[in-house]
Tab-separated table of C-alpha atoms in Angstrom:
chain	number	residue	atom	x	y	z
A	1	MET	CA	108.337	79.834	131.727
A	2	LEU	CA	107.363	83.233	133.457
A	3	PRO	CA	110.802	84.943	133.310
A	4	PHE	CA	110.725	84.242	129.277
A	5	VAL	CA	107.223	85.606	128.804
A	6	LEU	CA	108.242	88.515	130.823
A	7	ILE	CA	111.024	89.346	128.849
A	8	LEU	CA	109.304	88.800	125.535
A	9	ALA	CA	106.678	91.153	126.767
A	10	ILE	CA	109.302	93.945	127.847
A	11	LEU	CA	110.934	93.202	124.425
A	12	LEU	CA	107.755	93.704	122.559
A	13	LEU	CA	106.972	96.825	124.406
A	14	PHE	CA	110.369	98.502	123.822
A	15	VAL	CA	109.763	97.531	120.088
A	16	VAL	CA	106.499	99.282	120.018
A	17	LEU	CA	107.990	102.361	121.910
A	18	LEU	CA	111.021	102.514	119.751
A	19	ASP	CA	108.959	102.601	116.701
A	20	ARG	CA	106.470	105.429	117.957
A	21	MET	CA	109.623	107.743	119.078
A	22	ILE	CA	111.025	106.911	115.541
A	23	ALA	CA	107.906	107.889	113.856
A	24	ARG	CA	107.206	111.067	116.010
A	25	MET	CA	111.011	112.178	115.581
A	26	TYR	CA	110.392	112.048	111.807
A	27	ARG	CA	106.848	112.779	111.137
A	28	ASN	CA	106.387	116.570	110.754
A	29	PRO	CA	103.333	118.385	112.108
A	30	ARG	CA	101.445	118.584	108.610
A	31	LYS	CA	101.460	122.483	107.625
A	32	THR	CA	98.559	123.770	105.524
A	33	HIS	CA	98.789	125.808	102.614
A	34	ASP	CA	98.019	129.650	103.653
A	35	LYS	CA	98.561	131.122	100.168
A	36	THR	CA	98.321	129.600	96.929
A	37	PRO	CA	99.593	131.261	93.376
A	38	ALA	CA	96.288	132.583	92.796
A	39	ASP	CA	96.849	135.179	95.842
A	40	TYR	CA	99.581	136.631	93.439
A	41	GLY	CA	97.671	137.010	90.501
A	42	ILE	CA	99.160	133.327	88.941
A	43	ALA	CA	96.669	131.028	87.371
A	44	TYR	CA	97.275	127.280	88.803
A	45	LYS	CA	95.833	123.822	88.446
A	46	GLU	CA	95.848	121.405	91.428
A	47	ILE	CA	97.451	118.135	90.537
A	48	PHE	CA	97.955	114.784	92.054
A	49	ILE	CA	100.756	112.518	91.107
A	50	PRO	CA	100.071	108.904	91.628
A	51	LEU	CA	102.448	106.870	93.815
A	52	SER	CA	102.350	103.244	94.892
A	53	LYS	CA	100.005	101.625	97.003
A	54	GLY	CA	97.359	104.294	96.256
A	55	SER	CA	99.437	107.177	97.770
A	56	GLN	CA	99.491	110.304	95.822
A	57	LEU	CA	101.510	113.822	95.946
A	58	TYR	CA	99.513	117.068	95.934
A	59	GLY	CA	100.585	119.861	93.577
A	60	TRP	CA	100.397	123.109	91.756
A	61	TRP	CA	100.954	122.935	87.994
A	62	ILE	CA	101.367	126.574	86.852
A	63	SER	CA	101.870	126.519	82.801
A	64	THR	CA	103.111	129.334	80.442
A	65	SER	CA	103.558	127.294	77.106
A	66	PRO	CA	103.871	123.326	76.328
A	67	ASN	CA	107.106	124.481	74.720
A	68	ALA	CA	108.657	126.232	77.780
A	69	PRO	CA	111.244	124.695	79.793
A	70	THR	CA	109.940	123.099	82.956
A	71	ILE	CA	111.107	123.651	86.638
A	72	ILE	CA	110.112	121.322	89.313
A	73	LEU	CA	110.153	123.061	92.578
A	74	MET	CA	110.733	121.071	96.073
A	75	HIS	CA	110.299	122.273	99.648
A	76	GLY	CA	112.510	121.354	102.279
A	77	TRP	CA	111.948	118.915	105.084
A	78	GLY	CA	108.943	119.806	107.254
A	79	ARG	CA	107.837	122.430	104.987
A	80	ASN	CA	105.373	122.224	102.109
A	81	LEU	CA	104.876	123.715	98.735
A	82	SER	CA	103.687	127.156	99.992
A	83	ARG	CA	107.320	127.611	100.619
A	84	MET	CA	108.117	127.885	96.975
A	85	LEU	CA	105.669	130.658	96.544
A	86	GLN	CA	108.313	133.427	96.455
A	87	TYR	CA	110.231	131.585	93.790
A	88	ILE	CA	107.051	130.920	91.794
A	89	VAL	CA	106.559	134.746	92.055
A	90	HIS	CA	110.010	135.333	90.180
A	91	LEU	CA	110.060	132.350	87.572
A	92	TYR	CA	106.646	132.653	86.243
A	93	PRO	CA	107.009	136.191	84.549
A	94	LEU	CA	110.228	134.497	82.960
A	95	GLY	CA	108.154	132.013	80.940
A	96	TYR	CA	108.961	128.711	82.707
A	97	ASN	CA	106.067	126.162	83.333
A	98	LEU	CA	106.535	125.343	87.224
A	99	LEU	CA	105.511	122.428	89.232
A	100	ALA	CA	105.562	122.579	92.968
A	101	PHE	CA	104.641	119.677	95.334
A	102	ASP	CA	104.154	118.450	98.709
A	103	ALA	CA	106.422	115.489	99.361
A	104	ARG	CA	104.965	112.493	101.257
A	105	ASN	CA	103.534	113.276	104.719
A	106	HIS	CA	104.030	117.250	103.801
A	107	GLY	CA	101.157	119.438	103.097
A	108	SER	CA	98.545	117.807	101.443
A	109	SER	CA	100.025	114.945	100.026
A	110	SER	CA	99.443	111.122	101.367
A	111	PRO	CA	100.883	110.268	104.704
A	112	GLU	CA	103.861	108.308	105.288
A	113	LYS	CA	104.804	106.660	108.529
A	114	HIS	CA	108.456	106.750	108.131
A	115	PRO	CA	109.450	109.158	105.794
A	116	THR	CA	112.965	109.216	104.618
A	117	VAL	CA	115.228	110.935	102.280
A	118	GLY	CA	114.501	107.862	100.044
A	119	THR	CA	110.921	108.725	100.044
A	120	PHE	CA	111.896	112.275	98.996
A	121	THR	CA	114.153	111.229	96.280
A	122	GLU	CA	111.112	108.751	94.935
A	123	ASP	CA	108.876	111.695	95.219
A	124	ILE	CA	111.037	113.825	93.089
A	125	LEU	CA	111.587	111.016	90.556
A	126	SER	CA	107.723	110.824	90.484
A	127	ALA	CA	107.118	114.309	89.615
A	128	ILE	CA	109.667	114.224	86.907
A	129	ASN	CA	107.904	110.966	85.501
A	130	PHE	CA	104.719	112.729	85.663
A	131	ILE	CA	105.532	115.696	83.585
A	132	ALA	CA	107.105	113.232	80.886
A	133	GLU	CA	104.271	111.304	80.921
A	134	SER	CA	101.371	113.976	81.035
A	135	GLY	CA	101.394	115.231	77.847
A	136	LEU	CA	101.411	118.542	79.706
A	137	VAL	CA	104.664	119.927	77.828
A	138	SER	CA	106.258	118.997	74.493
A	139	SER	CA	109.873	120.052	75.592
A	140	ASN	CA	112.235	117.927	77.550
A	141	LYS	CA	113.982	120.730	79.061
A	142	PHE	CA	113.739	120.397	82.888
A	143	GLY	CA	115.198	121.803	86.122
A	144	ILE	CA	114.726	121.416	89.853
A	145	ILE	CA	115.021	123.842	92.670
A	146	GLY	CA	115.295	122.238	96.162
A	147	LEU	CA	114.753	124.171	99.139
């Protein structure tokens, strides 16, 4: 009986350590936003996009006109929406509505124990649905830039 309990304890320890190692590999340090669109003279509104289980995505909504096309800006892995400021500065004067947001476990969005490409995809779809259902725009012209 003792060898069985010992083997079970070792397996349990292995599973716990493996889970911690995977979480550490895929969980990026959360970087804060050091600048906002306001630092470039661009008015913006902080928004929160609801997700399942009470989670939410944090973002910036920059509006030019309800009839203007909307571009959703998505940062890359390990970044946050501040990465998109250089594009906001160039796209805003062209008349686009802009939505930049932090993916789960990035920036100011809700934490996620094991973020994946799948959760990134869900976050993008949630941003699209948010724009479509929010009443912020009357145009159905959307684009996405991911970097």
